[in-house]
PDB file of C-alpha atoms in Angstrom:
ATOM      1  CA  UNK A   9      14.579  -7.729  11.441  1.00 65.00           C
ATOM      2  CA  UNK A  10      14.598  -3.695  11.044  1.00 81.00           C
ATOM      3  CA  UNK A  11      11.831  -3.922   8.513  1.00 94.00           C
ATOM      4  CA  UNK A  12      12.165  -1.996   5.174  1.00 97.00           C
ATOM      5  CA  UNK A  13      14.566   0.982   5.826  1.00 97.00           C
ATOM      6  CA  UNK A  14      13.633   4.036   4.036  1.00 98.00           C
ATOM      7  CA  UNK A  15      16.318   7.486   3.845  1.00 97.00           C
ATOM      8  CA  UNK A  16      15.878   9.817   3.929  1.00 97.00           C
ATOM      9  CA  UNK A  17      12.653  10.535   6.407  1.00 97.00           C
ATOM     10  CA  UNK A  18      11.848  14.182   5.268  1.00 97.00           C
ATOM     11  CA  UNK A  19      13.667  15.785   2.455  1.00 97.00           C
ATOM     12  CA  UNK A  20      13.058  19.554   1.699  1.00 98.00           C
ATOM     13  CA  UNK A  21      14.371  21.013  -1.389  1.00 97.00           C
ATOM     14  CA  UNK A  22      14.403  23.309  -4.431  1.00 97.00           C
ATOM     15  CA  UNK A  23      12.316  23.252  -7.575  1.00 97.00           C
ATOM     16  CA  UNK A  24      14.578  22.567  -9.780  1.00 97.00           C
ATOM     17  CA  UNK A  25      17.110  20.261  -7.673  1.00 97.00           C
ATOM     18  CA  UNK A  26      17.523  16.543  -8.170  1.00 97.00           C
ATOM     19  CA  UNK A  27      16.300  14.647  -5.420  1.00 98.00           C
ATOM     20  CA  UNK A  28      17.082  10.895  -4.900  1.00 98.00           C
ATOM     21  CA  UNK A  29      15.031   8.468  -2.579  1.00 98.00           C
ATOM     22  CA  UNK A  30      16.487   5.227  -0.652  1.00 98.00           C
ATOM     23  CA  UNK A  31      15.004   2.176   0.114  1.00 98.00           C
ATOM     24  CA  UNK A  32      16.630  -1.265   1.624  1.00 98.00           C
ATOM     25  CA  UNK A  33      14.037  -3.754   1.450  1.00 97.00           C
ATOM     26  CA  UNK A  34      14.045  -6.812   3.837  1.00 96.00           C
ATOM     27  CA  UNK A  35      16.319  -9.334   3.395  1.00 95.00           C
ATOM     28  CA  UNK A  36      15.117 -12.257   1.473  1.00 93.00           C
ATOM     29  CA  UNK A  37      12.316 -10.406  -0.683  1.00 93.00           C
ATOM     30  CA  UNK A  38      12.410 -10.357  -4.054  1.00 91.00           C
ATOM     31  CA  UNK A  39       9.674  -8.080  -4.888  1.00 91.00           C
ATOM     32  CA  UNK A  40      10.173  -4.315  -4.265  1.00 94.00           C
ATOM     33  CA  UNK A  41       7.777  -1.347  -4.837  1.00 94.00           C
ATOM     34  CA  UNK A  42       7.770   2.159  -4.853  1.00 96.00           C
ATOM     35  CA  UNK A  43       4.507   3.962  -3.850  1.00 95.00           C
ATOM     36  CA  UNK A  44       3.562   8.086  -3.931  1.00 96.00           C
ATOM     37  CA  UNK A  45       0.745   9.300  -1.365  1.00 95.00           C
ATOM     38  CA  UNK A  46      -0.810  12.471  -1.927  1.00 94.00           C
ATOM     39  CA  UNK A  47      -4.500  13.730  -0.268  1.00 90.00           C
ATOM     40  CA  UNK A  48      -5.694  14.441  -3.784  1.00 89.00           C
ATOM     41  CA  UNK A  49      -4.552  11.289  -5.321  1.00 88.00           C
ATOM     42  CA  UNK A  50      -4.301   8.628  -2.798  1.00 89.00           C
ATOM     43  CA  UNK A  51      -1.725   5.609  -2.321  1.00 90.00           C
ATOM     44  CA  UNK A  52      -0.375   5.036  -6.177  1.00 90.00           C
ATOM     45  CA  UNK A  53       1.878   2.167  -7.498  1.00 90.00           C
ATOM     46  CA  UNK A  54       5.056   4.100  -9.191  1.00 94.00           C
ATOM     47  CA  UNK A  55       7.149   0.876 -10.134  1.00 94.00           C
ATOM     48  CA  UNK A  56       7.503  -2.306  -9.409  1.00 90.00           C
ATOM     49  CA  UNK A  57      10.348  -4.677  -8.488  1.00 93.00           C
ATOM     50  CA  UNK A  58      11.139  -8.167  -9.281  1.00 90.00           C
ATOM     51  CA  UNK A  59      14.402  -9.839  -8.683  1.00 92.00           C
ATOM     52  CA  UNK A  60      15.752  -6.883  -9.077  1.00 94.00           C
ATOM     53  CA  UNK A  61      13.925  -6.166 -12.744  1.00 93.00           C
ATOM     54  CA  UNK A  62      11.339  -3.919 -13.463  1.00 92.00           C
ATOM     55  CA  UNK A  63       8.451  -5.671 -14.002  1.00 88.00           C
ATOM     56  CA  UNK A  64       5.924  -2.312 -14.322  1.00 85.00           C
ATOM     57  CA  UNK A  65       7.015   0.968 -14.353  1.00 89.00           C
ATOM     58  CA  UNK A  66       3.580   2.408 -15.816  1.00 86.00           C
ATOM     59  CA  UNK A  67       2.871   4.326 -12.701  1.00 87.00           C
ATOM     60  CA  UNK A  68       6.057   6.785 -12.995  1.00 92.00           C
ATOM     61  CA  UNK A  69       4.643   9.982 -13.826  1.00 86.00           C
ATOM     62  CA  UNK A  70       6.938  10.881 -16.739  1.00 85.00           C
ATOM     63  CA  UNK A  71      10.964  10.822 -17.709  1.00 91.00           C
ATOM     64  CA  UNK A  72      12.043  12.796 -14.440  1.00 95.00           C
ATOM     65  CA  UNK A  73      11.225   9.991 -12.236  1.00 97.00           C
ATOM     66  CA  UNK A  74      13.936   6.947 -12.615  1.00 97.00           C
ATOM     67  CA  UNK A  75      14.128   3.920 -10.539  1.00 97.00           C
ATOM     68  CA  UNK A  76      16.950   1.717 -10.110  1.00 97.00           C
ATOM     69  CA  UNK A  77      17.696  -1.552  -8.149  1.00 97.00           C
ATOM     70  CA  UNK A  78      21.099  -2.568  -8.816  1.00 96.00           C
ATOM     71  CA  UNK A  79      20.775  -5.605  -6.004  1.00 95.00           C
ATOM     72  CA  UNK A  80      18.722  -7.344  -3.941  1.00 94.00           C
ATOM     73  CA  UNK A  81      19.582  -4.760  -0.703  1.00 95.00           C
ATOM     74  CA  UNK A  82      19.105  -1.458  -2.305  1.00 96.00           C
ATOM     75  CA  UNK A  83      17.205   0.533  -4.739  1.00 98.00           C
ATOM     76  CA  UNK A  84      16.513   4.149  -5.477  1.00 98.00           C
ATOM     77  CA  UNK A  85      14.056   6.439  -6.955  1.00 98.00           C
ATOM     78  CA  UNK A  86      15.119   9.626  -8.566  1.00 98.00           C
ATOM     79  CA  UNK A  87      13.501  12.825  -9.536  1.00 97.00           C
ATOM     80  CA  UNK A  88      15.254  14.865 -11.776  1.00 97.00           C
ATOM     81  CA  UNK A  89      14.426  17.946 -12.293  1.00 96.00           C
ATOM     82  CA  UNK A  90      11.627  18.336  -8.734  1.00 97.00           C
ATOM     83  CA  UNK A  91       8.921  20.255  -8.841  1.00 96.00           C
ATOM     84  CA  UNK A  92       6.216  21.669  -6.161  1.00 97.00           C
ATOM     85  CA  UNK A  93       3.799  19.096  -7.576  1.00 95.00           C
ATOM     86  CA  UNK A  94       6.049  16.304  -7.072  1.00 97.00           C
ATOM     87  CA  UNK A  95       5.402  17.208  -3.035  1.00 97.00           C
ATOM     88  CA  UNK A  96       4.010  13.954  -1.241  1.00 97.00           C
ATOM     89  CA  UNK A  97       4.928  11.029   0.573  1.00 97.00           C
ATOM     90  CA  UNK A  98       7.162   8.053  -0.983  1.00 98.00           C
ATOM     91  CA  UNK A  99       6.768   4.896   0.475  1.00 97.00           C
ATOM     92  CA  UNK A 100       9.023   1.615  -0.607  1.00 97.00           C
ATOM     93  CA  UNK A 101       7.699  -1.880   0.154  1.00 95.00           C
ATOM     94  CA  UNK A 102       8.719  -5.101  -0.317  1.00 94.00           C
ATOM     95  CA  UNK A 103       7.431  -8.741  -0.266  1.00 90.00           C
ATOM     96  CA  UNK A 104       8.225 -12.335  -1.152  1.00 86.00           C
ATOM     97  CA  UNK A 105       5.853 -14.223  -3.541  1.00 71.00           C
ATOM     98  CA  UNK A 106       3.131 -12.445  -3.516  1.00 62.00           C
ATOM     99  CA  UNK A 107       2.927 -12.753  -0.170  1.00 69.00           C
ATOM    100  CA  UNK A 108       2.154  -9.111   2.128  1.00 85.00           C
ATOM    101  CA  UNK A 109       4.209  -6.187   1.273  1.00 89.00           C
ATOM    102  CA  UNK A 110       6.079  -4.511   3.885  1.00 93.00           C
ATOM    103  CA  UNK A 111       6.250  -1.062   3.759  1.00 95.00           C
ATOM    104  CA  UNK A 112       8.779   1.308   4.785  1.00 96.00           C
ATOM    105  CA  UNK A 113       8.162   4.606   7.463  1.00 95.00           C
ATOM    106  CA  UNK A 114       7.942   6.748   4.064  1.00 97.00           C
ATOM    107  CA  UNK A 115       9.920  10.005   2.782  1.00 98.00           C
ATOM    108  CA  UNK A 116       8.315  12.908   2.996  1.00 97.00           C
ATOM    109  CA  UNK A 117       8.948  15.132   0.118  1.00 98.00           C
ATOM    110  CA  UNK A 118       8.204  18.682  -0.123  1.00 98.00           C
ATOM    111  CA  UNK A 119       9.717  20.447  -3.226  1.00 98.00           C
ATOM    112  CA  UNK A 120       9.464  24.847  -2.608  1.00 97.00           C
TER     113      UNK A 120
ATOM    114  CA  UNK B 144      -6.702  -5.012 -12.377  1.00 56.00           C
ATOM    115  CA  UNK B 145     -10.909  -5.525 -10.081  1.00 65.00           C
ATOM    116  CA  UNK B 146     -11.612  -2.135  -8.750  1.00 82.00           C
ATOM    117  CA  UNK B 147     -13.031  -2.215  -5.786  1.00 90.00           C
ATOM    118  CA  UNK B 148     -15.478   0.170  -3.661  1.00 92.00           C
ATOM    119  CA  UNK B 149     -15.718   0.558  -0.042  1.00 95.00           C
ATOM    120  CA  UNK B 150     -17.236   3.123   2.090  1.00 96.00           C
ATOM    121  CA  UNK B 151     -15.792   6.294   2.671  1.00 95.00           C
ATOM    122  CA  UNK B 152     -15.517   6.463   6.065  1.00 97.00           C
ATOM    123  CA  UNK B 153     -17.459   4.872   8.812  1.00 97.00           C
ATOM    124  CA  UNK B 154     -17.563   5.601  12.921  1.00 97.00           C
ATOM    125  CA  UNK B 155     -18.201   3.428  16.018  1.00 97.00           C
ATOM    126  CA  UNK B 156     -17.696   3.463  19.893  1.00 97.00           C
ATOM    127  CA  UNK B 157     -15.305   1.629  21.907  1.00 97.00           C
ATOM    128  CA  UNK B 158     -15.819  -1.975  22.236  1.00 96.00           C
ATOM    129  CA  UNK B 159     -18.106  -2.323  19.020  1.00 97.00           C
ATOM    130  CA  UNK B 160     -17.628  -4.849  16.122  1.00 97.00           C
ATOM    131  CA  UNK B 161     -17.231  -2.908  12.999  1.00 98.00           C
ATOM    132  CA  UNK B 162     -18.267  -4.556   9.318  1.00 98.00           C
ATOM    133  CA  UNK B 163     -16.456  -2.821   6.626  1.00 97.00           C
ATOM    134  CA  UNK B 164     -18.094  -4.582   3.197  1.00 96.00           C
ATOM    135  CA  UNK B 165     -16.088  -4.016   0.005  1.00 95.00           C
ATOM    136  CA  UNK B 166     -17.204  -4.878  -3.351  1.00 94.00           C
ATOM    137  CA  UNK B 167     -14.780  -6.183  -6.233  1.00 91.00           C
ATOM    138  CA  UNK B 168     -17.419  -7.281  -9.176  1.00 91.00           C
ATOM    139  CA  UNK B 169     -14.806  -8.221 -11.719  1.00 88.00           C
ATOM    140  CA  UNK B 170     -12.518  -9.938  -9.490  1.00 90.00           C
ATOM    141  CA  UNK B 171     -10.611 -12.946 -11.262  1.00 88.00           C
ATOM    142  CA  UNK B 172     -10.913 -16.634 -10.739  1.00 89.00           C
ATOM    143  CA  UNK B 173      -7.056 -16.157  -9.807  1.00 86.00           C
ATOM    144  CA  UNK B 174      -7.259 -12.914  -7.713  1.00 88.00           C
ATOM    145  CA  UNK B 175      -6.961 -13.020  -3.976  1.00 90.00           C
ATOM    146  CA  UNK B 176      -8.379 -10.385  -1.708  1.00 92.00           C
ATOM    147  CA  UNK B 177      -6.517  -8.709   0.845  1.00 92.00           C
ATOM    148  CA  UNK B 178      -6.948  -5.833   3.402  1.00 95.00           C
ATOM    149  CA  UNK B 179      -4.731  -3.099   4.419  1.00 96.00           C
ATOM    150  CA  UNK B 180      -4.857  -0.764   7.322  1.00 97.00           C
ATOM    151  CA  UNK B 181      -2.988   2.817   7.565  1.00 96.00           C
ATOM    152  CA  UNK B 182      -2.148   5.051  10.595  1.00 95.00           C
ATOM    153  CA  UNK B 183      -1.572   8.607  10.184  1.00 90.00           C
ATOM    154  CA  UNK B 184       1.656   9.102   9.088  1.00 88.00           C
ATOM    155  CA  UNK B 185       3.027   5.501   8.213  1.00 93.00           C
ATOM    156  CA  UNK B 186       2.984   3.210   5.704  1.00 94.00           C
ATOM    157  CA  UNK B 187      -0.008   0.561   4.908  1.00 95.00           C
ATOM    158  CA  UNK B 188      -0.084  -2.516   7.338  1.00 95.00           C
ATOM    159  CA  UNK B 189      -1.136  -5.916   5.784  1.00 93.00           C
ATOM    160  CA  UNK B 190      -4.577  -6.920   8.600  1.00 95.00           C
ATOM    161  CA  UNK B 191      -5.965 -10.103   6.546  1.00 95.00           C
ATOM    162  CA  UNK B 192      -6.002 -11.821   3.196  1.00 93.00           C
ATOM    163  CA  UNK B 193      -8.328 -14.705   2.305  1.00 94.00           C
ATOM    164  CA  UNK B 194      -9.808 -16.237  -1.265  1.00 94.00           C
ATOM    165  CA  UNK B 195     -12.896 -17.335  -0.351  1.00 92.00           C
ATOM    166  CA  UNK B 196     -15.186 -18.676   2.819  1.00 91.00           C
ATOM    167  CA  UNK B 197     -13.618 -16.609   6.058  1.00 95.00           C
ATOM    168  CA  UNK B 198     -10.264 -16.263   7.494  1.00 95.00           C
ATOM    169  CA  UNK B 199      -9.719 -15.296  10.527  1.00 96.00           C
ATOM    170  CA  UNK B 200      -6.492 -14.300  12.418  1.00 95.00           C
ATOM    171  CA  UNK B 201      -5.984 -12.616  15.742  1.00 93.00           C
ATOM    172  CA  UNK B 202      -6.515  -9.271  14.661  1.00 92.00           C
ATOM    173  CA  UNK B 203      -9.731  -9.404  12.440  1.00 96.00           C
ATOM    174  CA  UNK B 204     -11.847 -11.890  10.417  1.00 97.00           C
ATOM    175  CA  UNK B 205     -12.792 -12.017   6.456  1.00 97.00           C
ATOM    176  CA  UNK B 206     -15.851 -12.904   5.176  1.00 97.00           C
ATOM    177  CA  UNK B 207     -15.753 -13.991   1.376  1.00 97.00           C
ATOM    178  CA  UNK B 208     -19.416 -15.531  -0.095  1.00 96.00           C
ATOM    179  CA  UNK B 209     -19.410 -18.377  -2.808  1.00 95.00           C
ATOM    180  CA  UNK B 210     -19.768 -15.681  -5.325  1.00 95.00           C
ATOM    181  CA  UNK B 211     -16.624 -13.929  -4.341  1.00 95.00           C
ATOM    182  CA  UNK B 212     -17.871 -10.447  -5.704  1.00 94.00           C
ATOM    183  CA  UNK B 213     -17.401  -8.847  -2.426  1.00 95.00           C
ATOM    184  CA  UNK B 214     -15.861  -9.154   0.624  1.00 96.00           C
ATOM    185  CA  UNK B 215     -16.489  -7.605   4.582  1.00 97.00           C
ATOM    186  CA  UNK B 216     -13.723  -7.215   6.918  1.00 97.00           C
ATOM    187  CA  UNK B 217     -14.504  -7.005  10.203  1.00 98.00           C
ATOM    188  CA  UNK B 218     -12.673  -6.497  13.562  1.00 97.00           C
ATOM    189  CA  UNK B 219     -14.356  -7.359  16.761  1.00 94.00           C
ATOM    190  CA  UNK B 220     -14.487  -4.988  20.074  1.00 93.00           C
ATOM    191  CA  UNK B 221     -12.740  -2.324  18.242  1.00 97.00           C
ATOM    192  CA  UNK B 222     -10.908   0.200  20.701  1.00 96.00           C
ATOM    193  CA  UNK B 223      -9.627   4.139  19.860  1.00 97.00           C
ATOM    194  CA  UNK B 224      -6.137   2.596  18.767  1.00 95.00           C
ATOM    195  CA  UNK B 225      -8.084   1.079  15.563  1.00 96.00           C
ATOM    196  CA  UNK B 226      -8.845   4.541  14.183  1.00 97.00           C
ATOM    197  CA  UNK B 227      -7.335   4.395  10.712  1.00 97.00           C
ATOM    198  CA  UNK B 228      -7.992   3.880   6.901  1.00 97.00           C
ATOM    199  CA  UNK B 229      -8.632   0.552   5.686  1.00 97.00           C
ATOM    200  CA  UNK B 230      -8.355  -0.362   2.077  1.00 95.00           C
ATOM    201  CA  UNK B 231      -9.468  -3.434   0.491  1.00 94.00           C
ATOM    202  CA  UNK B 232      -7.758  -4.705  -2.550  1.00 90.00           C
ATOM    203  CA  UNK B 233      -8.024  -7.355  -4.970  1.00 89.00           C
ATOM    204  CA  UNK B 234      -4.737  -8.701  -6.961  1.00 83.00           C
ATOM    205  CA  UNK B 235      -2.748 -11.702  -8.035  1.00 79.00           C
ATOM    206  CA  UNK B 236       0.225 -14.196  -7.237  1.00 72.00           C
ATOM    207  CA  UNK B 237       1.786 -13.806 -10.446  1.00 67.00           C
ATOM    208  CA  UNK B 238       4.927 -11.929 -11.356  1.00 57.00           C
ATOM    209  CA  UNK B 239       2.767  -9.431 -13.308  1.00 62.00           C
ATOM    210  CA  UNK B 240      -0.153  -8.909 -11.095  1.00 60.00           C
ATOM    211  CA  UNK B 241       0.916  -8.456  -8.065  1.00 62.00           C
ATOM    212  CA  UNK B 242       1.232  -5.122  -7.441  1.00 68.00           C
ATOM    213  CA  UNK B 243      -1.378  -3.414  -5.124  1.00 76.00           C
ATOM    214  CA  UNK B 244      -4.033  -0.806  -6.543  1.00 79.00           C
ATOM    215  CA  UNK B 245      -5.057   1.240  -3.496  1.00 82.00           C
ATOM    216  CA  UNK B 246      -8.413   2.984  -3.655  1.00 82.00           C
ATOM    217  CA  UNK B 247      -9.690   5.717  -1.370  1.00 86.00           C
ATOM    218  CA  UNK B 248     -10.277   3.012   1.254  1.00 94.00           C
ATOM    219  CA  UNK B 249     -12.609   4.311   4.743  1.00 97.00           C
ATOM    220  CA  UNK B 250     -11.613   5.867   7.210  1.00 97.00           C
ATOM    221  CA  UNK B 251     -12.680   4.657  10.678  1.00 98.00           C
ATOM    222  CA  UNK B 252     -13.242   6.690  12.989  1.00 97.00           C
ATOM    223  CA  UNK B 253     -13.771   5.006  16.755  1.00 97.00           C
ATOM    224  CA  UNK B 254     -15.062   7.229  19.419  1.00 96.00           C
ATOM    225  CA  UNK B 255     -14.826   6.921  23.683  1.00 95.00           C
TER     226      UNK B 255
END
Protein backbone atom coordinates (compact mmCIF):
# COMPACT_ATOMS: atom_id res chain seq x y z
CA UNK A 1 0.00 0.00 0.00
CA UNK A 2 1.60 3.61 -0.93
CA UNK A 3 0.02 5.10 2.14
CA UNK A 4 -1.95 8.42 1.82
CA UNK A 5 -0.55 10.27 -1.29
CA UNK A 6 -0.37 13.90 -0.87
CA UNK A 7 0.48 16.55 -4.25
CA UNK A 8 1.78 18.53 -4.39
CA UNK A 9 4.99 18.29 -1.81
CA UNK A 10 5.98 22.06 -1.74
CA UNK A 11 3.94 24.63 -3.49
CA UNK A 12 5.26 28.29 -3.69
CA UNK A 13 3.04 30.95 -4.88
CA UNK A 14 1.57 34.46 -5.03
CA UNK A 15 -0.61 36.32 -2.58
CA UNK A 16 -3.34 36.59 -4.28
CA UNK A 17 -3.28 33.21 -6.46
CA UNK A 18 -5.59 30.27 -5.90
CA UNK A 19 -3.88 27.41 -4.65
CA UNK A 20 -5.44 23.87 -4.58
CA UNK A 21 -4.15 20.89 -2.35
CA UNK A 22 -4.43 16.96 -3.25
CA UNK A 23 -4.90 14.18 -1.20
CA UNK A 24 -5.67 10.28 -2.15
CA UNK A 25 -6.39 8.61 0.96
CA UNK A 26 -5.84 4.79 1.35
CA UNK A 27 -7.98 2.59 -0.18
CA UNK A 28 -10.71 1.28 1.94
CA UNK A 29 -10.97 4.34 4.49
CA UNK A 30 -13.81 6.12 4.86
CA UNK A 31 -12.76 8.84 7.06
CA UNK A 32 -10.55 11.63 5.60
CA UNK A 33 -9.02 14.75 7.27
CA UNK A 34 -7.35 17.72 6.44
CA UNK A 35 -4.86 19.16 9.01
CA UNK A 36 -2.72 22.81 8.95
CA UNK A 37 0.71 22.88 11.01
CA UNK A 38 2.13 26.06 11.83
CA UNK A 39 5.03 26.76 14.84
CA UNK A 40 2.69 29.34 16.31
CA UNK A 41 -0.40 27.33 16.18
CA UNK A 42 0.39 23.74 16.22
CA UNK A 43 -1.27 20.60 14.40
CA UNK A 44 -5.13 21.93 13.77
CA UNK A 45 -8.16 19.89 12.47
CA UNK A 46 -9.42 21.98 9.19
CA UNK A 47 -12.27 19.46 8.08
CA UNK A 48 -13.28 16.35 8.40
CA UNK A 49 -14.32 13.49 6.10
CA UNK A 50 -16.86 10.85 6.28
CA UNK A 51 -17.94 8.69 3.46
CA UNK A 52 -17.18 11.21 1.51
CA UNK A 53 -19.49 13.96 3.61
CA UNK A 54 -18.39 16.58 5.66
CA UNK A 55 -18.99 15.77 8.92
CA UNK A 56 -17.04 19.11 10.60
CA UNK A 57 -15.75 21.75 8.77
CA UNK A 58 -15.47 24.19 11.93
CA UNK A 59 -11.75 24.28 11.72
CA UNK A 60 -11.58 26.08 8.12
CA UNK A 61 -10.41 29.40 8.83
CA UNK A 62 -12.99 31.37 6.81
CA UNK A 63 -14.80 31.28 3.09
CA UNK A 64 -11.36 31.10 1.13
CA UNK A 65 -10.65 27.70 2.28
CA UNK A 66 -13.08 24.96 0.45
CA UNK A 67 -12.83 21.30 0.70
CA UNK A 68 -14.21 18.84 -1.55
CA UNK A 69 -14.30 14.96 -1.76
CA UNK A 70 -16.17 13.99 -4.69
CA UNK A 71 -15.18 10.02 -4.05
CA UNK A 72 -13.78 7.75 -1.94
CA UNK A 73 -10.02 8.14 -3.84
CA UNK A 74 -9.67 11.82 -3.94
CA UNK A 75 -10.31 15.02 -2.25
CA UNK A 76 -9.03 18.55 -2.35
CA UNK A 77 -8.58 21.58 -0.33
CA UNK A 78 -8.67 24.96 -1.89
CA UNK A 79 -7.56 28.38 -0.96
CA UNK A 80 -8.89 31.03 -2.82
CA UNK A 81 -7.65 34.01 -2.69
CA UNK A 82 -3.78 32.87 -0.58
CA UNK A 83 -2.30 34.91 1.57
CA UNK A 84 1.29 35.08 3.47
CA UNK A 85 -0.56 33.96 6.60
CA UNK A 86 -2.01 31.04 5.03
CA UNK A 87 1.98 29.80 4.88
CA UNK A 88 2.26 26.31 6.75
CA UNK A 89 2.17 22.77 6.31
CA UNK A 90 -1.11 20.77 5.09
CA UNK A 91 -1.30 17.40 6.02
CA UNK A 92 -4.33 14.89 4.78
CA UNK A 93 -5.05 11.72 6.78
CA UNK A 94 -7.24 9.11 6.63
CA UNK A 95 -8.64 6.18 8.73
CA UNK A 96 -11.30 3.50 8.95
CA UNK A 97 -13.65 3.47 12.01
CA UNK A 98 -12.12 5.33 14.20
CA UNK A 99 -9.40 3.36 14.01
CA UNK A 100 -5.53 5.34 13.56
CA UNK A 101 -5.34 7.98 11.01
CA UNK A 102 -2.78 7.78 8.45
CA UNK A 103 -1.27 10.74 7.48
CA UNK A 104 0.12 11.86 4.34
CA UNK A 105 4.12 13.34 3.78
CA UNK A 106 2.33 16.94 3.95
CA UNK A 107 2.34 20.09 1.45
CA UNK A 108 4.30 22.64 2.27
CA UNK A 109 2.79 25.93 1.53
CA UNK A 110 4.47 29.15 1.43
CA UNK A 111 2.34 32.05 -0.01
CA UNK A 112 5.03 35.48 -0.90
CA UNK B 1 -13.66 17.52 23.11
CA UNK B 2 -10.96 16.46 26.95
CA UNK B 3 -8.04 18.73 26.64
CA UNK B 4 -5.23 17.31 27.61
CA UNK B 5 -1.71 18.55 29.10
CA UNK B 6 1.59 17.03 28.74
CA UNK B 7 4.99 18.30 29.29
CA UNK B 8 6.65 20.48 27.06
CA UNK B 9 9.53 18.82 26.29
CA UNK B 10 11.55 16.31 28.16
CA UNK B 11 15.39 14.81 27.51
CA UNK B 12 17.11 11.45 28.21
CA UNK B 13 20.27 9.40 27.18
CA UNK B 14 20.52 6.49 25.04
CA UNK B 15 19.19 3.34 26.35
CA UNK B 16 16.86 5.03 29.08
CA UNK B 17 13.08 4.33 29.62
CA UNK B 18 11.29 7.54 29.21
CA UNK B 19 7.64 8.20 31.11
CA UNK B 20 5.77 10.82 29.33
CA UNK B 21 2.42 11.33 31.80
CA UNK B 22 -0.48 13.20 30.18
CA UNK B 23 -3.45 14.36 31.92
CA UNK B 24 -7.10 14.43 30.30
CA UNK B 25 -9.47 15.39 33.51
CA UNK B 26 -12.70 15.56 31.57
CA UNK B 27 -12.19 12.65 29.47
CA UNK B 28 -15.59 10.77 28.60
CA UNK B 29 -16.85 7.43 29.70
CA UNK B 30 -16.76 6.83 25.75
CA UNK B 31 -13.39 8.51 24.88
CA UNK B 32 -10.36 6.44 24.10
CA UNK B 33 -6.84 7.67 24.52
CA UNK B 34 -4.33 7.51 21.98
CA UNK B 35 -0.69 8.67 21.35
CA UNK B 36 0.95 10.15 18.43
CA UNK B 37 4.55 10.63 17.59
CA UNK B 38 6.03 13.28 14.91
CA UNK B 39 9.45 13.48 13.15
CA UNK B 40 10.68 16.61 11.80
CA UNK B 41 9.21 17.17 8.73
CA UNK B 42 6.41 14.40 8.40
CA UNK B 43 3.21 13.77 9.33
CA UNK B 44 1.98 12.35 12.95
CA UNK B 45 2.57 8.50 13.42
CA UNK B 46 -0.12 6.58 15.46
CA UNK B 47 2.60 4.74 18.61
CA UNK B 48 -0.32 3.30 20.99
CA UNK B 49 -3.96 3.60 21.90
CA UNK B 50 -5.54 1.94 24.95
CA UNK B 51 -8.93 2.70 27.23
CA UNK B 52 -7.95 1.71 30.33
CA UNK B 53 -5.36 -0.76 32.42
CA UNK B 54 -2.02 -0.91 29.97
CA UNK B 55 -1.45 -1.81 26.46
CA UNK B 56 1.44 -2.64 25.29
CA UNK B 57 2.74 -3.22 21.69
CA UNK B 58 6.23 -3.59 20.34
CA UNK B 59 7.05 -0.14 20.20
CA UNK B 60 5.89 1.34 23.63
CA UNK B 61 3.50 0.58 26.54
CA UNK B 62 0.32 2.65 28.02
CA UNK B 63 -0.44 2.98 31.35
CA UNK B 64 -4.19 4.02 32.04
CA UNK B 65 -5.29 3.98 36.14
CA UNK B 66 -8.95 2.98 37.18
CA UNK B 67 -9.69 6.61 37.23
CA UNK B 68 -8.78 7.16 33.66
CA UNK B 69 -7.95 10.97 34.21
CA UNK B 70 -4.53 10.56 32.93
CA UNK B 71 -2.48 8.51 31.10
CA UNK B 72 1.75 7.85 30.78
CA UNK B 73 3.25 6.59 27.71
CA UNK B 74 6.30 5.17 27.95
CA UNK B 75 8.94 3.60 25.61
CA UNK B 76 11.63 1.44 26.99
CA UNK B 77 15.59 1.74 26.09
CA UNK B 78 14.91 4.71 24.03
CA UNK B 79 17.75 5.31 21.32
CA UNK B 80 18.63 8.90 19.27
CA UNK B 81 16.13 7.70 16.44
CA UNK B 82 13.16 8.34 19.11
CA UNK B 83 13.85 12.08 19.21
CA UNK B 84 10.48 13.56 18.27
CA UNK B 85 7.18 15.19 19.56
CA UNK B 86 4.71 13.10 21.13
CA UNK B 87 1.16 14.17 21.59
CA UNK B 88 -1.38 12.55 23.61
CA UNK B 89 -4.97 12.82 22.69
CA UNK B 90 -8.22 11.88 23.91
CA UNK B 91 -11.34 11.33 21.35
CA UNK B 92 -14.16 9.09 20.30
CA UNK B 93 -15.40 6.17 17.93
CA UNK B 94 -18.30 7.96 16.78
CA UNK B 95 -18.92 9.59 13.44
CA UNK B 96 -18.85 13.00 15.19
CA UNK B 97 -16.03 12.69 17.56
CA UNK B 98 -13.51 11.35 16.01
CA UNK B 99 -11.46 13.80 14.82
CA UNK B 100 -8.06 14.39 16.60
CA UNK B 101 -7.36 17.68 18.73
CA UNK B 102 -3.56 17.97 18.81
CA UNK B 103 -2.05 19.97 21.64
CA UNK B 104 1.50 21.27 21.90
CA UNK B 105 2.55 17.70 22.74
CA UNK B 106 6.68 17.30 24.19
CA UNK B 107 9.27 17.20 22.52
CA UNK B 108 11.87 14.52 23.35
CA UNK B 109 14.93 15.11 23.09
CA UNK B 110 17.42 11.80 23.48
CA UNK B 111 21.05 12.47 23.82
CA UNK B 112 24.44 9.97 23.08
Amino acid sequence: DAGVIQSPRHEVTEMGQEVTLRCKPISGHNSLFWYRQTMMRGLELLIYFNNNVPIDDSGMPEDRFSAKMPNASFSTLKIQPSEPRDSAVYFCASSTQGFEQYFGPGTRLTVT
Amino acid sequence: LAKTTQPISMDSYEGQEVNITCSHNNIATNDYITWYQQFPSQGPRFIIQGYKTKVTNEVASLFIPADRKSSTLSLPRVSLSDTAVYYCLVHGFDTGRRALTFGSGTRLQVQP
